[in-house]
Amino acid sequence: MENNAKKIIFSGIQPTGCITLGNYIGALKNWVELQNDYNCLFSVVDLHSITVRQDSALLRKRCKEFLVQYLACGIDAEKNILFFQSHVPQHAELSWILSCYTYMGELSRMTQYKDKCAKHADNINAGLFTYPVLMAADILLYQTDLVPVGSDQKQHLEIARDIAMRFNGIYGEVFKIPEGFTPKEGARIMSLQDPTSKMSKSDPNENGFISILDNPDVIVRKIKRAVTDSDNVIKIREGHDGINNLINIYASITKKSIADIENEFDGKGYGDFKQSVAEAVVEELRPIRARYDDLINNKDYIEEIYKNGAYAAQKLASRTLSKVHRKIGFVDRKY
Ligand code: TRP
C-alpha cells in the first residue's frame, strides 16, 4: 500500500448465507482485477450482518470462511487490506457521529430498508434503519475514492456521498467524496429459480443460487434445473429473464461476447446450452474450491491475515476519525 498515487477502493460483503456465483461475478472477480491498480480494502462486514438475527457460532465460523473465500478467489493478502469490520472499532464510532448528520427522512426513503422491514416484520430494529450510516462510515473512514457496488447499493452510496458533503459543508474538507464504480464486465446475476430477482446469498431455496464452493455435481444439477421458458432460443431478449441470465453467466465466465454466444448456439437447444454453462462454471470454480480446501484449516495463516488487516485498517481509520473529532470539538485524547 506504499504507492500514494493509487486511488483507494473500499468494498465489503456481509457474512450471511454463502458467497454465490453472483457475488463472484458481480464483486470478487472484479476485485481481483482491481487489486493491482488500486489500494484496496476488502472487509467482511460482520457489523452489518447482525441487523438480522444470526447464530453466534455459525456467524463466527462463516466470517472466517468468507475471508478464506476472498483469498481463494485470488485476492492477495499482501496487496490488499483484508479485515473484519468489527475488528476496527472506528467503524462503529464514526457511524454514531455520522448518524447525527443524517436525517430520519433520508433513511426512511431507502428501498432496501423498506424491503427488509417487509421481510423481517418481527425484528424491525434500529440497526436496520441506520444501516446506511454504518456503510457510509465504512467508506468515508478510508478517504475512499471508489466503491464497487451493485445496483442494489447505489442508493446507499448516494446517501454516503450526501452525508460526506453535508459534513464537509459544515467543517471543511474532511471526507473524500466517494464515487461508485461499475466494472466494465459483470452483469447482475439473477436467481436460477426466479430470474426476475437477484441471486441472493440468503435465498432459502438452494436451487436459486450457486455457492462458489458447491461441488461439480451440485453445480450441474442447479444449472440444469434453472428456470427457462419453452422457446428454446438462445438469444438475449426482453422478458426472457431465465435464458438471459444463463447467457450473462456464460459471457462473464468465458469472456465471450453475447453476439458470439448467440452465434455459437444458433440452432441449438437449452439442453446443450445449459451443459456448456454448467461446464464453464464448474471449471471456473474448481481451482477456487481447491485453494479454499487448502487454506481453510490453516488457522495460523488466516489469523495472521486478519490481524495484519485490522492493524493496517485501524491505522488509516484512526487518522480520519481524529480529524473528525477535532472538527467537531471533542477534547484531544491524551493516551
Ligand atoms: N451493504 C453492502 C451490501 O449489502 C455491504 C457493504 C457494507 C458495503 N459496507 C459497505 C459495500 C461499504 C461497499 C462499501 O452489499
CSV table of C-alpha atoms in Angstrom, one decimal, residues 9-289:
chain,number,residue,atom,x,y,z
A,9,ILE,CA,-11.2,1.3,-3.1
A,10,PHE,CA,-13.4,0.0,-0.3
A,11,SER,CA,-15.9,-2.8,-0.5
A,12,GLY,CA,-17.4,-5.4,1.7
A,13,ILE,CA,-19.6,-8.4,1.7
A,14,GLN,CA,-21.9,-9.3,4.6
A,15,PRO,CA,-21.3,-12.7,6.2
A,16,THR,CA,-24.7,-14.1,5.6
A,17,GLY,CA,-25.7,-17.2,3.7
A,18,CYS,CA,-22.9,-18.2,1.4
A,19,ILE,CA,-20.8,-16.5,-1.3
A,20,THR,CA,-22.6,-17.1,-4.5
A,21,LEU,CA,-21.7,-17.1,-8.2
A,22,GLY,CA,-23.5,-13.8,-8.3
A,23,ASN,CA,-21.1,-12.3,-5.7
A,24,TYR,CA,-18.2,-13.8,-7.5
A,25,ILE,CA,-19.1,-12.4,-11.0
A,26,GLY,CA,-20.5,-9.2,-9.6
A,27,ALA,CA,-17.9,-8.4,-7.0
A,28,LEU,CA,-15.0,-10.8,-6.2
A,29,LYS,CA,-13.9,-11.4,-9.8
A,30,ASN,CA,-13.7,-7.7,-10.3
A,31,TRP,CA,-11.8,-7.1,-7.0
A,32,VAL,CA,-9.1,-9.5,-8.2
A,33,GLU,CA,-8.7,-7.3,-11.3
A,34,LEU,CA,-8.7,-4.1,-9.2
A,35,GLN,CA,-6.0,-5.1,-6.7
A,36,ASN,CA,-3.1,-4.3,-9.0
A,37,ASP,CA,-4.2,-0.8,-9.9
A,38,TYR,CA,-5.7,0.5,-6.6
A,39,ASN,CA,-5.1,0.4,-2.9
A,40,CYS,CA,-8.0,-1.8,-1.9
A,41,LEU,CA,-9.6,-2.6,1.5
A,42,PHE,CA,-11.9,-5.5,1.4
A,43,SER,CA,-13.9,-6.2,4.5
A,44,VAL,CA,-16.1,-8.9,5.8
A,45,VAL,CA,-18.8,-6.6,7.2
A,46,ASP,CA,-19.9,-8.5,10.2
A,47,LEU,CA,-21.4,-5.5,12.0
A,48,HIS,CA,-23.9,-5.1,9.1
A,49,SER,CA,-24.9,-8.8,9.3
A,50,ILE,CA,-26.4,-8.5,12.8
A,51,THR,CA,-29.3,-6.4,11.7
A,52,VAL,CA,-30.8,-9.8,11.1
A,53,ARG,CA,-30.5,-12.3,13.9
A,54,GLN,CA,-27.5,-14.6,13.5
A,55,ASP,CA,-26.5,-17.8,15.2
A,56,SER,CA,-23.3,-16.9,17.1
A,57,ALA,CA,-21.2,-20.0,16.4
A,58,LEU,CA,-22.3,-20.0,12.8
A,59,LEU,CA,-21.5,-16.3,12.3
A,60,ARG,CA,-18.0,-16.7,13.8
A,61,LYS,CA,-17.3,-19.7,11.5
A,62,ARG,CA,-18.8,-18.0,8.5
A,63,CYS,CA,-16.8,-14.8,8.9
A,64,LYS,CA,-13.6,-16.8,8.6
A,65,GLU,CA,-14.9,-18.8,5.8
A,66,PHE,CA,-15.8,-15.7,3.9
A,67,LEU,CA,-12.3,-14.3,4.4
A,68,VAL,CA,-10.8,-17.5,3.1
A,69,GLN,CA,-13.1,-17.4,0.1
A,70,TYR,CA,-11.8,-13.9,-0.7
A,71,LEU,CA,-8.3,-15.4,-0.7
A,72,ALA,CA,-9.4,-18.5,-2.7
A,73,CYS,CA,-10.8,-16.2,-5.4
A,74,GLY,CA,-7.4,-14.7,-5.9
A,75,ILE,CA,-7.5,-11.7,-3.6
A,76,ASP,CA,-3.9,-11.2,-2.4
A,77,ALA,CA,-3.5,-10.5,1.3
A,78,GLU,CA,-0.2,-8.8,0.6
A,79,LYS,CA,-1.6,-6.3,-1.9
A,80,ASN,CA,-4.9,-5.5,-0.1
A,81,ILE,CA,-6.1,-4.8,3.4
A,82,LEU,CA,-8.4,-7.7,4.4
A,83,PHE,CA,-10.2,-7.4,7.7
A,84,PHE,CA,-13.3,-8.0,9.8
A,85,GLN,CA,-15.3,-4.8,10.2
A,86,SER,CA,-15.8,-5.5,13.9
A,87,HIS,CA,-12.1,-5.5,14.5
A,88,VAL,CA,-11.8,-1.8,13.6
A,89,PRO,CA,-13.9,0.0,16.2
A,90,GLN,CA,-13.6,3.2,14.3
A,91,HIS,CA,-16.4,2.0,12.0
A,92,ALA,CA,-18.9,2.0,14.9
A,93,GLU,CA,-17.6,5.2,16.3
A,94,LEU,CA,-17.8,7.2,13.1
A,95,SER,CA,-21.2,5.6,12.4
A,96,TRP,CA,-22.6,7.2,15.6
A,97,ILE,CA,-21.2,10.5,14.7
A,98,LEU,CA,-22.5,10.4,11.1
A,99,SER,CA,-25.9,9.4,12.4
A,100,CYS,CA,-26.1,12.9,13.9
A,101,TYR,CA,-25.7,14.3,10.5
A,102,THR,CA,-28.2,12.1,8.8
A,103,TYR,CA,-31.9,12.8,8.6
A,104,MET,CA,-34.7,10.3,9.5
A,105,GLY,CA,-36.4,11.3,6.3
A,106,GLU,CA,-33.4,10.3,4.2
A,107,LEU,CA,-33.1,6.9,5.8
A,108,SER,CA,-36.8,6.3,5.6
A,109,ARG,CA,-36.6,6.5,1.8
A,110,MET,CA,-34.1,3.7,1.4
A,111,THR,CA,-35.8,1.0,-0.6
A,112,GLN,CA,-33.7,-1.8,1.0
A,113,TYR,CA,-34.9,-0.7,4.4
A,114,LYS,CA,-38.5,-0.9,3.3
A,115,ASP,CA,-37.9,-4.3,1.8
A,116,LYS,CA,-36.2,-5.6,4.9
A,117,CYS,CA,-39.0,-4.3,7.1
A,118,ALA,CA,-41.4,-6.2,5.0
A,119,LYS,CA,-39.3,-9.4,5.2
A,120,HIS,CA,-38.4,-9.2,8.9
A,121,ALA,CA,-41.5,-7.7,10.3
A,122,ASP,CA,-40.8,-9.3,13.6
A,123,ASN,CA,-37.4,-7.6,14.0
A,124,ILE,CA,-37.5,-4.1,12.7
A,125,ASN,CA,-34.6,-2.9,14.8
A,126,ALA,CA,-32.9,0.5,14.7
A,127,GLY,CA,-29.8,-1.0,13.1
A,128,LEU,CA,-31.8,-1.9,10.1
A,129,PHE,CA,-32.7,1.7,9.8
A,130,THR,CA,-29.3,3.2,10.4
A,131,TYR,CA,-27.5,0.5,8.3
A,132,PRO,CA,-26.7,3.1,5.5
A,133,VAL,CA,-24.9,5.3,8.1
A,134,LEU,CA,-22.6,2.4,9.0
A,135,MET,CA,-22.0,1.8,5.4
A,136,ALA,CA,-21.2,5.5,4.9
A,137,ALA,CA,-18.7,5.2,7.9
A,138,ASP,CA,-17.1,2.2,6.2
A,139,ILE,CA,-16.5,4.1,3.1
A,140,LEU,CA,-15.6,7.6,4.5
A,141,LEU,CA,-13.2,6.3,7.1
A,142,TYR,CA,-10.6,5.4,4.5
A,143,GLN,CA,-11.0,8.5,2.3
A,144,THR,CA,-12.2,6.1,-0.4
A,145,ASP,CA,-12.2,7.2,-4.0
A,146,LEU,CA,-14.2,4.4,-5.5
A,147,VAL,CA,-16.8,2.0,-4.2
A,148,PRO,CA,-17.6,-1.0,-6.4
A,149,VAL,CA,-21.2,-1.8,-5.7
A,150,GLY,CA,-24.1,-3.5,-7.4
A,151,SER,CA,-27.1,-1.5,-8.5
A,152,ASP,CA,-28.9,-2.5,-5.3
A,153,GLN,CA,-26.4,-0.5,-3.2
A,154,LYS,CA,-26.4,2.7,-5.4
A,155,GLN,CA,-28.9,4.4,-3.1
A,156,HIS,CA,-26.7,3.6,0.0
A,157,LEU,CA,-23.7,5.0,-1.8
A,158,GLU,CA,-25.6,8.1,-2.7
A,159,ILE,CA,-26.5,8.7,0.9
A,160,ALA,CA,-22.9,8.2,1.9
A,161,ARG,CA,-22.0,11.0,-0.5
A,162,ASP,CA,-24.7,13.2,0.8
A,163,ILE,CA,-23.6,12.8,4.4
A,164,ALA,CA,-20.0,13.5,3.4
A,165,MET,CA,-20.9,16.6,1.5
A,166,ARG,CA,-23.1,17.8,4.4
A,167,PHE,CA,-20.3,17.2,6.9
A,168,ASN,CA,-17.7,18.9,4.7
A,169,GLY,CA,-20.1,21.8,4.2
A,170,ILE,CA,-20.0,22.4,7.9
A,171,TYR,CA,-16.4,21.6,8.8
A,172,GLY,CA,-14.4,21.9,5.6
A,173,GLU,CA,-12.7,19.2,3.6
A,174,VAL,CA,-12.8,16.2,6.0
A,175,PHE,CA,-14.0,13.4,3.8
A,176,LYS,CA,-13.2,12.5,0.2
A,177,ILE,CA,-16.5,12.2,-1.7
A,178,PRO,CA,-16.6,8.7,-3.0
A,179,GLU,CA,-17.7,7.6,-6.4
A,180,GLY,CA,-19.5,4.5,-7.4
A,181,PHE,CA,-17.5,2.1,-9.6
A,182,THR,CA,-19.2,-0.1,-12.1
A,183,PRO,CA,-16.8,-2.5,-13.7
A,184,LYS,CA,-17.0,-3.0,-17.4
A,185,GLU,CA,-17.7,-6.6,-17.1
A,186,GLY,CA,-20.1,-8.4,-14.9
A,187,ALA,CA,-23.8,-8.4,-15.4
A,188,ARG,CA,-26.2,-8.6,-12.5
A,189,ILE,CA,-26.6,-12.3,-11.9
A,190,MET,CA,-30.2,-13.4,-11.1
A,191,SER,CA,-31.7,-16.2,-9.2
A,192,LEU,CA,-31.8,-19.5,-11.1
A,193,GLN,CA,-35.3,-20.2,-9.8
A,194,ASP,CA,-36.7,-16.7,-10.0
A,195,PRO,CA,-34.7,-14.8,-12.7
A,196,THR,CA,-36.5,-11.6,-12.0
A,197,SER,CA,-34.8,-11.2,-8.6
A,198,LYS,CA,-31.1,-11.0,-7.8
A,199,MET,CA,-29.2,-14.2,-6.9
A,200,SER,CA,-29.3,-13.9,-3.2
A,201,LYS,CA,-26.8,-15.3,-0.6
A,202,SER,CA,-29.7,-15.9,1.8
A,203,ASP,CA,-32.2,-17.5,-0.6
A,204,PRO,CA,-34.0,-20.3,1.3
A,205,ASN,CA,-34.3,-22.1,-2.0
A,206,GLU,CA,-30.9,-23.6,-2.6
A,207,ASN,CA,-31.6,-24.2,-6.2
A,208,GLY,CA,-31.8,-20.4,-6.7
A,209,PHE,CA,-28.1,-19.8,-6.2
A,210,ILE,CA,-24.7,-21.5,-6.8
A,211,SER,CA,-22.3,-21.3,-3.9
A,212,ILE,CA,-18.7,-20.8,-5.1
A,213,LEU,CA,-17.9,-23.8,-3.0
A,214,ASP,CA,-20.6,-26.1,-4.5
A,215,ASN,CA,-19.2,-29.3,-5.9
A,216,PRO,CA,-19.4,-30.0,-9.6
A,217,ASP,CA,-22.4,-32.4,-9.4
A,218,VAL,CA,-24.4,-29.8,-7.5
A,219,ILE,CA,-23.5,-27.0,-9.9
A,220,VAL,CA,-24.6,-29.1,-12.9
A,221,ARG,CA,-27.8,-30.1,-11.2
A,222,LYS,CA,-28.7,-26.5,-10.3
A,223,ILE,CA,-28.0,-25.2,-13.8
A,224,LYS,CA,-30.0,-28.0,-15.4
A,225,ARG,CA,-32.9,-27.1,-13.2
A,226,ALA,CA,-32.6,-23.4,-13.8
A,227,VAL,CA,-35.9,-21.9,-14.8
A,228,THR,CA,-36.2,-21.0,-18.5
A,229,ASP,CA,-39.2,-20.7,-20.9
A,230,SER,CA,-40.1,-23.2,-23.6
A,231,ASP,CA,-38.8,-21.1,-26.5
A,232,ASN,CA,-35.6,-23.0,-26.8
A,233,VAL,CA,-33.9,-19.9,-28.4
A,234,ILE,CA,-30.5,-18.8,-27.1
A,235,LYS,CA,-30.7,-15.1,-27.6
A,236,ILE,CA,-30.9,-12.1,-25.2
A,237,ARG,CA,-34.4,-10.9,-25.5
A,238,GLU,CA,-36.5,-8.8,-23.2
A,239,GLY,CA,-38.9,-10.8,-21.0
A,240,HIS,CA,-36.8,-14.0,-21.3
A,241,ASP,CA,-35.1,-13.5,-18.0
A,242,GLY,CA,-34.1,-17.1,-17.3
A,243,ILE,CA,-32.2,-17.7,-20.5
A,244,ASN,CA,-30.8,-14.1,-20.5
A,245,ASN,CA,-29.4,-14.8,-17.0
A,246,LEU,CA,-27.7,-18.0,-18.2
A,247,ILE,CA,-26.2,-16.2,-21.2
A,248,ASN,CA,-24.9,-13.5,-18.9
A,249,ILE,CA,-23.3,-16.0,-16.6
A,250,TYR,CA,-21.7,-17.8,-19.6
A,251,ALA,CA,-20.5,-14.5,-21.1
A,252,SER,CA,-19.0,-13.3,-17.8
A,253,ILE,CA,-17.1,-16.5,-17.3
A,254,THR,CA,-15.9,-17.3,-20.8
A,255,LYS,CA,-15.4,-13.6,-21.6
A,256,LYS,CA,-17.1,-14.3,-25.0
A,257,SER,CA,-19.3,-11.5,-26.4
A,258,ILE,CA,-23.1,-12.0,-26.3
A,259,ALA,CA,-23.1,-12.0,-30.1
A,260,ASP,CA,-20.5,-14.7,-30.3
A,261,ILE,CA,-22.5,-16.8,-27.9
A,262,GLU,CA,-25.7,-16.3,-29.8
A,263,ASN,CA,-23.9,-17.4,-33.0
A,264,GLU,CA,-22.3,-20.4,-31.3
A,265,PHE,CA,-25.6,-21.7,-30.0
A,266,ASP,CA,-27.7,-20.8,-33.0
A,267,GLY,CA,-30.0,-23.7,-33.8
A,268,LYS,CA,-29.1,-25.5,-30.6
A,269,GLY,CA,-31.4,-26.0,-27.6
A,270,TYR,CA,-31.5,-25.2,-24.0
A,271,GLY,CA,-30.2,-28.6,-23.0
A,272,ASP,CA,-26.9,-28.1,-25.0
A,273,PHE,CA,-26.5,-24.6,-23.7
A,274,LYS,CA,-27.1,-25.5,-20.1
A,275,GLN,CA,-24.5,-28.2,-20.4
A,276,SER,CA,-22.0,-25.7,-21.7
A,277,VAL,CA,-22.8,-23.1,-19.0
A,278,ALA,CA,-22.5,-25.8,-16.3
A,279,GLU,CA,-19.1,-26.9,-17.6
A,280,ALA,CA,-17.8,-23.3,-17.7
A,281,VAL,CA,-19.0,-22.7,-14.2
A,282,VAL,CA,-17.6,-25.9,-12.9
A,283,GLU,CA,-14.2,-25.2,-14.4
A,284,GLU,CA,-14.1,-21.6,-13.2
A,285,LEU,CA,-14.9,-22.6,-9.6
A,286,ARG,CA,-12.8,-25.8,-9.5
A,287,PRO,CA,-9.5,-24.0,-8.6
A,288,ILE,CA,-11.2,-21.7,-6.1
A,289,ARG,CA,-12.6,-24.7,-4.2
